[in-house]
Amino acid sequence: MNTRTESQRCLQRIEKTLDTETLLGAGSASFLLRLGQHFPRLYDLLSTVYQDVDDFDLVMENLVRILLDCYQERPDRLKKKDEQRLGDPQWFKSENLVGMACYVDLIANDLQSLKSRIPYLSELGISYLHLMPLYKAPEGDSDGGYAVSDYRTVNPSLGTMDDLRELSEALSEAGISLVLDFVFNHTSDEHEWARAARAGDPEFSKYYYLFDDRSMPDAYERTLREIFPQVRRGSFTYLEDRDQWVWTTFNSFQWDLNYSNPSVFCAIASEMLYLANAGAEVLRLDALAFIWKELGTTCENRPNAHKLIQAFNCCLQIAAPAVVFKSEAIVHPDDVVKYIEPEECQLSYNPLLMALIWNSLATRKTRLLNQSLSHRFAIHPDCSWVNYARCHDDIGWTFDDGDAAAIGLDGYDHRLFLNRYYTGGFEGSFAVGLGFQFNPENGDRRVCGSLASLAGLEEALGTGDKSLVDMSVARILLIHSIILSIGGIPLLYAGDELAMLNDYSFQEDETKKHDARWVNRPRITEEALAEAARPGTPQNRINVALRQMISLRKANVVFGSGKTRILPTGNDHLFVYQRVHPEAGNLAVVCNFSDHPQMLDKGILQPMGLGDRAIEQVSGEHLDLHSIESLKLEPFQFQWLMAD
Ligand code: OTU
């Protein structure tokens, strides 16, 4: 029997047990319709992953019951949103979307007081708000909330689930989409599943990877990458009380879930839909690359990880279709794009653009940026990048060594240089940053620091040299100009709109001092807001210009649904791209990464359809393109050009 008929047979059986008559009467018609539409695919995906499971039909029956329960619990407001989004599936491609990521307790005190920050966010133009994990988590170090002890309970210091629901409604009324983390690779060791496993419960022991001796951990570690080598060497943690080893890719208190067990898939699907029903419009798939383990491989980006993510997406299509996935794959660019499909993740962080912007600032050259993006920027037309320069994490240099080799760079050496450049080991560097997770085995390390400090503002303010301050301001605006215009959802990290510097207070905190990423997670203080509001300060110049760029973006569809073309310039310091839109016309963005003026040959601009006269959108300046031979760009200057 082929899987199509098998799935039909299975669905018919399940529908019989569901009593569809009553369901239709109870307003579940659209659920049944969508179940019929998506069940064959869901069956197909899961049956290949779980082909060795005996009672597979029972797994499917259990899953459909979970989906139905979640659908029935879904608030009417969100069911309306489902219909609305199904009619406008590309809503996230709108120029109107501008994102921010923040910790609830660092931008406000708790969920209640965050409500009073909505006017601030709206006024800045924010329409997509990622609240860092706000769930119940261990006291003390919880990896910034990424060790979840209960997906259905808000961390008591931040409020309650009702507060979260209320906030999501208030955000929605203000036109802001709520983004929540779906931390599904691991739970904290305090999650009730982990506690049960630790107590020897046979069912929950199968939720994790527990080993009685080192033989399997050793076998796996032969091919694993170490993610947090400064926390603990290897990827396993010894549990003294049980005399067992548990798989912990990240911190020792984050236990990896065992997705080879279909009960884990079903249990997590239920938690996922609970978050969807709390009002999340986007779920950020944390550490999604790691969910499938296979001996003899890196246990990252495995084909079955993709199948599982697609299956989770299928569950959303059936029970909460307003919700989209954002991939957090901070991995090799070839692997990043494999998660980006309408049926898998509609959105994805763009870690390559992020890393290459910092590379170009350090080297003043755009060759690697051009070389890489010219063949890597284009993704599925129904999906979108989330472009960011800084986030709550470190910077990893995830460019491709082949792209580096193509312009004569050795990837390994170049990463060593970048790490030195951004962590104080390179004389003359403008950047102030900290190293993160040094691995003595391969010399690898990553970089932490706030956007403003890494771009030179901390150093410049320290010297008091006005020209250095001006340069760092220009660098910071250059970075923002790119993420706002290159195509995709721009995502600011809270505090970057105020050009906040590194926050070293974590070094005094016992629960944080071993994790340098806290240097780039500042508390938004009244002082920082005042500094950015005071005319003439560098923070104010940045804030004012950023606000202006955001409003320009939101006023022109060319920033939304258009297409991007990266253009070679013949000048190693310039980065030029074009946004093409059938109705709005073309936008040409030209960026100078050099600390010297650079000339852009007019021949590059000519085919962009700007005509003889152009307007630079930010300054409003008119340019006569007819009478010039080349366009002059000041150090770190950018221009957004459109036909006059
Ligand atoms: C994510 O990042 C989160 O963004 C981190 O804040 C968490 O600590 C982590 O997962 C665990 O939940 O290691 O340094 O290669 O880079 O998934 C960041 C992918 C991380 C990893 C990424 C991970």
XYZ file of C-alpha atoms and ligand atoms in Angstrom:
667
model
C 0.000 0.000 0.000
C 1.388 3.455 -0.793
C 1.533 6.099 1.941
C -1.286 8.127 0.408
C -3.802 5.315 0.840
C -2.271 4.408 4.190
C -2.678 7.958 5.410
C -6.260 8.112 4.115
C -7.096 4.905 5.915
C -5.476 6.199 9.077
C -7.313 9.532 8.904
C -10.659 7.837 8.311
C -10.122 5.694 11.377
C -9.163 8.684 13.482
C -12.123 10.710 12.248
C -14.428 7.907 13.324
C -13.121 8.094 16.874
C -13.469 11.895 16.872
C -17.216 11.989 16.355
C -17.057 14.503 13.524
C -20.810 15.194 13.586
C -20.575 16.778 17.019
C -17.384 18.562 15.978
C -19.037 20.152 12.960
C -21.873 21.340 15.168
C -19.374 22.741 17.658
C -17.758 25.041 15.118
C -14.752 22.916 14.224
C -15.459 22.763 10.493
C -12.346 24.696 9.516
C -10.258 22.396 11.705
C -11.602 19.337 9.914
C -11.063 20.952 6.552
C -7.455 21.786 7.322
C -6.885 18.388 8.876
C -8.027 16.812 5.611
C -5.705 19.106 3.676
C -2.558 18.632 5.710
C -2.874 15.202 7.285
C -1.407 13.289 4.302
C 1.755 15.361 4.463
C 2.000 15.123 8.245
C 1.575 11.356 7.995
C 4.155 11.158 5.273
C 6.763 13.170 7.196
C 6.328 11.391 10.493
C 6.044 7.931 9.013
C 9.492 8.292 7.454
C 11.018 9.544 10.714
C 9.232 6.941 12.835
C 9.225 4.050 10.376
C 10.421 1.606 13.022
C 7.694 2.458 15.511
C 5.167 -0.388 15.827
C 2.071 1.530 16.833
C 2.538 4.430 14.418
C -1.198 4.825 13.753
C -1.725 5.266 17.458
C 0.911 7.991 17.517
C -1.015 9.772 14.775
C -4.286 9.361 16.594
C -2.808 10.803 19.743
C -1.333 13.706 17.769
C -4.612 14.552 16.050
C -6.326 14.622 19.444
C -3.707 17.086 20.672
C -4.262 19.252 17.612
C -8.012 19.194 18.090
C -7.781 20.030 21.799
C -5.484 22.960 21.050
C -7.743 24.146 18.259
C -10.727 24.036 20.568
C -8.871 26.005 23.208
C -7.726 28.612 20.715
C -9.312 31.987 21.518
C -11.757 33.352 18.920
C -9.571 36.404 18.447
C -6.764 34.142 17.233
C -9.063 32.014 15.091
C -10.018 35.226 13.307
C -6.336 35.966 12.870
C -5.943 32.480 11.347
C -8.496 33.304 8.649
C -6.961 36.708 8.069
C -3.433 35.341 7.657
C -4.576 32.516 5.406
C -5.903 35.260 3.130
C -2.616 37.179 3.330
C 0.094 34.540 3.722
C 2.897 36.967 2.868
C 2.053 39.478 5.592
C 5.585 39.238 6.947
C 7.046 40.604 3.719
C 5.510 44.009 4.320
C 7.700 47.117 4.509
C 5.729 47.851 7.653
C 7.544 45.180 9.635
C 10.355 46.411 11.843
C 11.452 44.155 14.671
C 12.945 44.434 18.100
C 14.194 41.752 20.482
C 14.326 42.351 24.213
C 14.305 40.798 27.647
C 11.087 41.679 29.464
C 12.869 42.561 32.711
C 15.534 44.634 30.959
C 13.153 46.837 28.967
C 10.444 47.045 31.657
C 10.091 45.251 34.964
C 7.560 42.629 34.079
C 4.835 41.815 31.568
C 2.398 44.253 33.166
C 4.767 47.183 33.005
C 5.848 46.218 29.503
C 2.357 47.237 28.423
C 3.169 50.816 29.298
C 6.175 50.624 26.926
C 3.970 49.948 23.900
C 3.656 53.659 22.994
C 7.463 53.933 23.014
C 7.779 50.925 20.718
C 5.037 52.141 18.390
C 6.521 55.573 18.168
C 9.852 54.061 17.191
C 8.042 52.090 14.500
C 8.338 48.606 15.996
C 5.762 46.148 14.665
C 7.376 42.814 15.578
C 8.458 42.198 19.149
C 10.535 39.217 20.177
C 10.365 38.720 23.934
C 13.291 36.601 25.020
C 12.296 33.372 26.822
C 9.962 34.339 29.644
C 9.035 30.901 30.906
C 9.636 29.312 34.261
C 13.338 28.518 34.486
C 15.885 27.553 37.165
C 16.853 30.255 39.668
C 20.254 31.767 39.046
C 21.796 30.757 35.735
C 19.114 29.695 33.261
C 21.013 30.571 30.073
C 19.004 33.771 29.813
C 15.800 31.736 30.037
C 16.791 29.156 27.398
C 16.504 26.425 30.035
C 12.746 26.032 30.248
C 11.253 24.303 33.285
C 7.646 24.739 32.194
C 6.426 26.044 28.854
C 3.011 26.782 30.329
C 4.130 28.946 33.222
C 5.569 32.416 32.969
C 8.626 33.059 35.105
C 6.972 34.319 38.333
C 9.262 37.353 38.456
C 7.767 38.467 35.105
C 4.109 37.735 35.752
C 1.560 35.118 34.788
C 0.192 33.475 31.664
C -2.818 35.770 31.924
C -0.464 38.752 31.854
C 1.128 37.311 28.727
C -2.245 36.817 27.031
C -3.280 40.336 27.975
C -0.017 41.750 26.666
C -0.308 39.846 23.390
C -3.759 41.333 22.889
C -2.532 44.829 23.671
C 0.377 44.384 21.272
C -1.923 43.111 18.574
C -4.172 46.132 19.013
C -1.108 48.330 18.566
C -0.213 46.471 15.353
C 2.741 44.659 16.907
C 3.229 40.949 16.250
C 4.370 38.992 19.273
C 7.318 36.647 18.758
C 8.022 33.971 21.338
C 10.763 31.403 21.680
C 10.007 27.781 20.992
C 12.882 26.160 22.874
C 12.350 22.600 21.719
C 15.831 21.094 21.495
C 16.115 20.851 25.273
C 14.380 21.476 28.564
C 15.947 22.510 31.841
C 16.882 19.750 34.258
C 14.078 21.073 36.472
C 11.316 20.403 33.934
C 8.908 17.794 35.295
C 9.864 15.430 32.451
C 13.522 15.708 33.452
C 12.715 15.283 37.133
C 10.705 12.147 36.348
C 13.508 10.804 34.158
C 15.983 11.456 36.939
C 13.738 9.623 39.389
C 13.935 6.600 37.100
C 10.460 6.807 35.535
C 10.714 4.464 32.530
C 8.449 6.570 30.298
C 10.208 9.892 30.891
C 13.677 8.360 30.830
C 12.963 7.897 27.127
C 12.377 11.652 26.729
C 16.111 12.338 26.998
C 19.403 10.720 26.034
C 20.610 8.912 29.145
C 23.552 6.515 29.011
C 24.806 4.085 31.655
C 28.446 4.445 30.698
C 30.759 6.452 28.451
C 30.720 4.117 25.470
C 27.954 5.871 23.510
C 28.897 9.411 24.602
C 32.471 8.678 23.474
C 31.253 7.284 20.173
C 29.069 10.338 19.509
C 31.696 12.831 20.614
C 34.071 11.649 17.911
C 32.053 13.729 15.434
C 30.378 16.412 17.591
C 31.161 20.128 17.653
C 31.478 21.653 21.107
C 29.102 24.578 21.495
C 29.967 25.789 24.989
C 33.509 24.413 25.557
C 34.093 26.827 28.436
C 31.106 25.439 30.310
C 32.253 21.870 30.122
C 34.234 19.864 27.570
C 32.164 17.594 25.353
C 28.397 17.393 25.003
C 27.437 15.147 27.919
C 26.960 15.711 31.633
C 27.553 13.144 34.368
C 24.644 12.675 36.791
C 26.199 11.546 40.014
C 22.953 10.483 41.681
C 22.111 8.152 38.814
C 25.621 7.245 37.716
C 24.513 8.063 34.197
C 25.437 10.442 31.388
C 22.903 12.798 29.851
C 23.176 14.586 26.492
C 23.580 18.332 27.060
C 24.618 20.189 23.890
C 24.606 23.549 25.682
C 24.818 24.059 29.462
C 24.822 21.051 31.767
C 21.368 22.029 33.038
C 19.889 21.938 29.505
C 18.953 18.360 28.658
C 18.521 17.540 24.975
C 15.148 16.014 24.132
C 15.111 12.643 22.392
C 13.067 13.055 19.217
C 13.605 9.471 18.157
C 10.791 8.904 20.638
C 7.498 9.968 18.967
C 5.990 10.737 22.386
C 8.467 13.629 22.613
C 7.253 14.985 19.294
C 3.617 14.815 20.450
C 4.320 16.311 23.872
C 6.287 19.197 22.379
C 3.661 19.801 19.675
C 1.197 20.336 22.481
C 3.503 22.835 24.238
C 4.085 24.615 20.933
C 0.363 25.063 20.314
C -0.094 26.275 23.863
C 2.305 29.136 23.033
C 0.504 29.757 19.753
C -2.736 30.048 21.722
C -1.151 32.530 24.121
C -0.923 34.863 21.125
C 2.477 34.309 19.506
C 2.377 35.127 15.802
C 5.934 34.000 15.188
C 7.696 31.173 16.964
C 11.473 31.380 17.024
C 12.839 27.859 16.683
C 15.755 27.897 19.081
C 18.762 25.713 18.281
C 16.730 23.840 15.671
C 19.837 22.436 13.984
C 20.479 20.074 16.875
C 17.201 18.191 17.292
C 18.147 14.985 15.485
C 21.112 12.856 16.588
C 22.756 10.234 14.407
C 25.888 8.350 15.327
C 28.881 9.143 13.133
C 27.555 12.575 12.128
C 27.885 16.074 13.578
C 24.293 15.642 14.830
C 23.496 19.028 13.311
C 21.232 19.787 10.339
C 20.246 16.150 9.810
C 17.555 15.351 7.213
C 15.224 14.144 9.969
C 15.568 17.480 11.790
C 14.073 19.077 8.681
C 11.289 16.484 8.531
C 10.398 17.098 12.180
C 10.328 20.878 11.751
C 8.109 20.473 8.697
C 5.856 18.198 10.722
C 5.613 20.813 13.483
C 4.761 23.372 10.814
C 2.054 21.043 9.507
C 0.583 20.944 13.018
C 0.421 24.738 12.951
C -1.242 24.722 9.538
C -3.974 22.544 11.002
C -4.487 24.068 14.451
C -3.059 27.610 14.384
C -2.278 28.663 10.796
C -1.700 32.323 11.675
C 1.630 31.373 13.192
C 4.904 31.229 11.255
C 8.294 29.819 12.184
C 11.575 31.673 12.383
C 14.682 29.539 12.048
C 17.566 30.158 14.401
C 20.242 28.237 12.533
C 23.542 29.926 13.233
C 25.424 27.430 11.103
C 27.208 27.175 7.760
C 25.335 29.241 5.133
C 24.655 26.134 3.002
C 22.799 24.690 5.981
C 21.040 27.926 6.997
C 19.092 28.085 3.733
C 17.918 24.475 3.975
C 15.514 25.458 6.767
C 13.955 28.227 4.673
C 10.883 26.925 2.850
C 7.223 27.908 3.146
C 6.527 24.424 4.565
C 9.429 24.568 7.023
C 10.490 27.994 8.313
C 8.994 30.999 6.568
C 11.493 33.262 8.325
C 15.156 32.892 9.183
C 17.805 34.887 10.929
C 20.435 35.988 8.418
C 23.643 35.207 10.331
C 25.775 35.486 7.214
C 24.820 39.094 6.517
C 25.344 39.857 10.193
C 28.841 38.362 10.297
C 29.872 39.887 6.973
C 28.800 43.397 7.966
C 31.184 43.132 10.928
C 33.833 41.642 8.667
C 33.559 44.573 6.277
C 33.780 47.090 9.096
C 36.977 45.474 10.366
C 38.643 45.049 6.977
C 37.085 48.132 5.307
C 36.596 45.797 2.360
C 33.413 44.426 0.862
C 34.847 41.624 -1.243
C 33.661 38.778 1.010
C 30.269 40.442 1.469
C 29.812 40.781 -2.302
C 31.237 37.380 -3.112
C 29.035 35.602 -0.550
C 25.762 37.491 -0.890
C 25.827 37.568 -4.695
C 24.961 33.861 -4.666
C 23.513 33.422 -1.179
C 21.043 36.233 -0.571
C 18.214 34.905 -2.752
C 15.819 32.582 -0.903
C 12.363 31.172 -1.644
C 10.174 34.112 -2.762
C 7.485 33.304 -0.199
C 9.965 33.418 2.689
C 11.855 36.227 4.309
C 15.165 36.969 5.992
C 15.309 38.519 9.414
C 18.257 40.869 9.105
C 20.075 41.846 12.250
C 23.424 43.256 13.264
C 23.376 42.318 16.945
C 21.226 40.092 19.092
C 21.389 38.691 22.630
C 24.027 36.152 21.533
C 27.641 36.169 20.446
C 28.876 36.722 16.880
C 30.064 33.574 15.114
C 31.986 33.884 11.847
C 29.765 31.563 9.829
C 30.941 32.470 6.315
C 31.915 29.772 3.842
C 35.619 28.971 3.470
C 35.088 28.506 -0.265
C 33.767 32.057 -0.581
C 36.781 33.259 1.397
C 39.187 31.239 -0.774
C 37.590 32.688 -3.916
C 38.901 36.115 -2.908
C 42.217 34.785 -1.625
C 41.468 34.556 2.087
C 42.173 31.602 4.343
C 38.966 31.121 6.341
C 40.669 29.831 9.477
C 43.282 32.579 9.636
C 40.729 35.208 8.790
C 38.493 34.147 11.693
C 41.482 34.410 14.039
C 42.054 37.930 12.746
C 38.375 38.898 13.226
C 38.354 37.548 16.762
C 41.494 39.518 17.572
C 40.063 42.600 15.911
C 36.894 42.542 17.963
C 38.282 41.434 21.323
C 41.131 43.831 21.854
C 44.005 41.857 20.323
C 44.557 44.088 17.330
C 46.252 47.433 17.622
C 44.319 50.290 16.072
C 40.978 48.504 16.237
C 37.998 50.719 16.995
C 36.078 47.846 18.567
C 35.613 47.017 22.230
C 34.360 43.453 22.653
C 34.878 40.305 24.689
C 35.808 36.781 23.633
C 33.314 33.968 24.148
C 33.732 30.180 24.450
C 37.401 29.827 23.567
C 38.145 26.266 22.493
C 41.776 25.373 23.258
C 41.595 22.417 20.879
C 41.026 24.374 17.669
C 41.603 27.998 18.730
C 37.980 28.802 17.935
C 36.183 31.585 19.759
C 33.216 33.926 19.252
C 32.712 37.619 19.987
C 30.418 39.508 22.363
C 29.726 43.220 22.603
C 26.990 45.749 21.997
C 26.524 47.139 18.524
C 27.734 50.597 19.530
C 30.818 49.318 21.385
C 31.818 46.950 18.595
C 31.354 49.761 16.075
C 33.698 52.096 17.929
C 31.535 54.398 20.036
C 32.849 53.181 23.393
C 36.451 53.690 22.344
C 35.715 57.060 20.701
C 33.878 58.432 23.738
C 36.799 57.260 25.887
C 39.280 59.299 23.881
C 36.928 62.285 23.585
C 38.122 62.733 19.995
C 35.247 64.226 18.046
C 36.305 62.853 14.695
C 36.434 59.340 16.138
C 32.948 59.833 17.578
C 31.711 61.007 14.189
C 33.208 57.971 12.514
C 31.601 55.556 14.926
C 28.236 57.283 14.504
C 28.619 56.913 10.746
C 29.495 53.220 11.118
C 26.463 52.605 13.322
C 24.127 54.289 10.867
C 25.688 52.407 7.982
C 24.933 49.108 9.719
C 21.322 50.100 10.375
C 20.860 51.393 6.848
C 21.701 47.941 5.501
C 19.492 45.844 7.749
C 16.594 48.236 7.114
C 16.835 48.222 3.342
C 18.393 45.037 1.997
C 15.178 43.008 1.972
C 13.562 41.156 4.851
C 12.489 42.035 8.383
C 15.009 44.275 10.120
C 15.518 43.243 13.736
C 16.982 45.650 16.267
C 18.256 44.530 19.615
C 16.756 46.641 22.412
C 19.164 49.378 23.413
C 20.753 49.642 19.981
C 18.259 52.371 19.089
C 19.872 54.275 21.982
C 23.417 53.295 20.945
C 23.964 51.718 24.341
C 27.498 50.646 25.162
C 28.747 47.407 26.684
C 27.341 46.665 30.118
C 30.054 45.187 32.325
C 27.874 44.802 35.419
C 27.437 41.073 34.704
C 31.025 40.589 35.844
C 29.855 41.269 39.422
C 26.966 38.810 39.218
C 27.761 35.249 40.315
C 25.040 33.820 38.072
C 26.197 35.682 34.980
C 29.905 36.368 35.176
C 30.939 33.230 33.264
C 28.757 34.178 30.274
C 30.152 37.171 28.373
C 27.009 37.491 26.282
C 25.549 39.528 29.151
C 27.873 42.362 28.106
C 25.549 42.937 25.156
C 22.290 42.670 27.121
C 22.058 46.094 28.788
C 19.175 47.253 30.942
C 17.261 50.066 29.237
C 17.685 52.805 31.802
C 16.150 56.245 32.158
C 19.658 57.646 31.683
C 20.093 55.865 28.365
C 16.728 57.163 27.171
C 17.605 60.695 28.317
C 21.015 60.592 26.629
C 19.411 59.614 23.337
C 16.803 62.346 23.713
C 19.348 65.119 24.456
C 20.074 67.037 21.229
C 23.651 66.886 20.072
C 24.774 63.692 21.783
C 26.046 60.927 19.472
C 23.268 58.716 20.860
C 20.746 61.337 19.825
C 22.173 61.634 16.325
C 21.910 57.873 15.959
C 18.416 57.708 17.411
C 17.068 60.518 15.237
C 18.573 59.144 12.032
C 17.434 55.618 12.834
C 13.859 56.789 13.411
C 13.946 58.591 10.114
C 15.197 55.524 8.255
C 12.497 53.417 9.886
C 9.758 55.796 8.764
C 11.183 55.935 5.252
C 11.180 52.163 5.122
C 7.613 51.944 6.316
C 6.422 54.477 3.748
C 7.629 52.703 0.606
C 6.722 49.222 -0.653
C 10.086 48.942 -2.385
C 11.480 47.996 1.055
C 8.831 45.335 1.486
C 7.920 42.953 -1.266
C 10.599 43.959 -3.793
C 13.521 41.818 -4.925
C 17.200 42.350 -4.113
C 20.090 42.328 -6.554
C 23.649 42.575 -5.253
C 25.821 44.400 -7.760
C 29.553 44.231 -8.335
C 31.136 47.687 -8.195
C 34.751 47.271 -9.177
C 35.658 49.065 -5.932
C 36.749 46.881 -2.984
C 35.254 49.213 -0.388
C 31.768 49.670 -1.746
C 28.669 47.574 -1.284
C 25.855 48.262 -3.726
C 22.495 46.647 -4.141
C 19.258 47.335 -5.837
C 15.716 46.812 -4.643
C 13.391 46.194 -7.530
C 9.640 46.617 -7.284
C 7.240 46.485 -10.252
C 5.140 49.448 -9.064
C 7.249 51.445 -6.652
C 10.257 51.642 -8.960
C 13.837 50.934 -8.026
C 15.926 51.775 -5.027
C 19.711 51.789 -5.247
C 21.637 51.491 -2.011
C 25.305 52.401 -2.039
C 27.511 51.927 1.015
C 31.106 52.897 1.662
C 32.924 50.746 4.228
C 36.170 52.667 3.929
C 37.412 55.410 6.257
C 38.380 57.321 3.119
C 36.113 58.828 0.469
C 35.378 56.459 -2.410
C 34.091 56.944 -5.941
C 31.366 54.835 -7.496
C 31.513 54.709 -11.266
C 28.351 56.069 -12.858
C 28.283 53.018 -15.126
C 27.230 50.927 -12.123
C 24.248 53.166 -11.387
C 23.105 53.623 -14.966
C 21.351 50.267 -15.465
C 19.469 50.706 -12.180
C 16.769 52.811 -13.760
C 17.361 55.953 -11.703
C 17.408 58.166 -14.776
C 19.248 61.477 -14.864
C 18.044 62.756 -11.552
C 17.812 60.947 -8.250
C 16.757 61.789 -4.730
C 18.708 60.514 -1.785
C 15.877 59.429 0.490
C 17.403 60.110 3.913
C 18.813 63.584 3.258
C 16.264 64.565 0.615
C 19.168 65.763 -1.513
C 18.698 65.926 -5.293
C 21.456 64.446 -7.395
C 22.174 65.267 -10.980
C 23.382 61.921 -12.286
C 23.598 63.193 -15.842
C 26.501 65.547 -15.428
C 28.701 63.476 -13.105
C 31.127 60.710 -14.018
C 31.122 59.096 -10.617
C 29.386 59.359 -7.292
C 31.491 60.380 -4.298
C 30.848 58.697 -0.964
C 32.307 60.016 2.266
C 33.824 57.584 4.813
C 31.120 55.132 5.949
C 28.500 57.054 4.023
C 25.476 55.313 2.549
C 22.844 56.565 0.160
C 19.325 55.387 -0.598
C 18.737 56.555 -4.147
C 15.471 56.624 -6.052
C 14.552 58.280 -9.334
C 13.477 61.902 -8.909
C 20.553 29.623 20.980
O 21.779 29.889 20.344
C 20.183 30.834 21.810
O 20.116 31.973 20.995
C 21.184 30.992 22.925
O 20.963 32.164 23.658
C 21.096 29.772 23.796
O 22.129 29.817 24.731
C 21.228 28.467 23.017
O 20.507 28.465 21.787
C 20.681 27.328 23.810
O 19.300 27.437 23.975
O 24.835 28.422 20.852
O 25.692 30.845 21.265
O 25.078 27.068 16.271
O 24.824 29.127 17.919
O 21.601 27.767 18.300
C 24.418 30.689 20.718
C 23.825 27.366 16.757
C 24.047 29.249 20.546
C 23.972 28.047 18.077
C 22.674 28.590 18.561
C 22.695 28.873 20.013
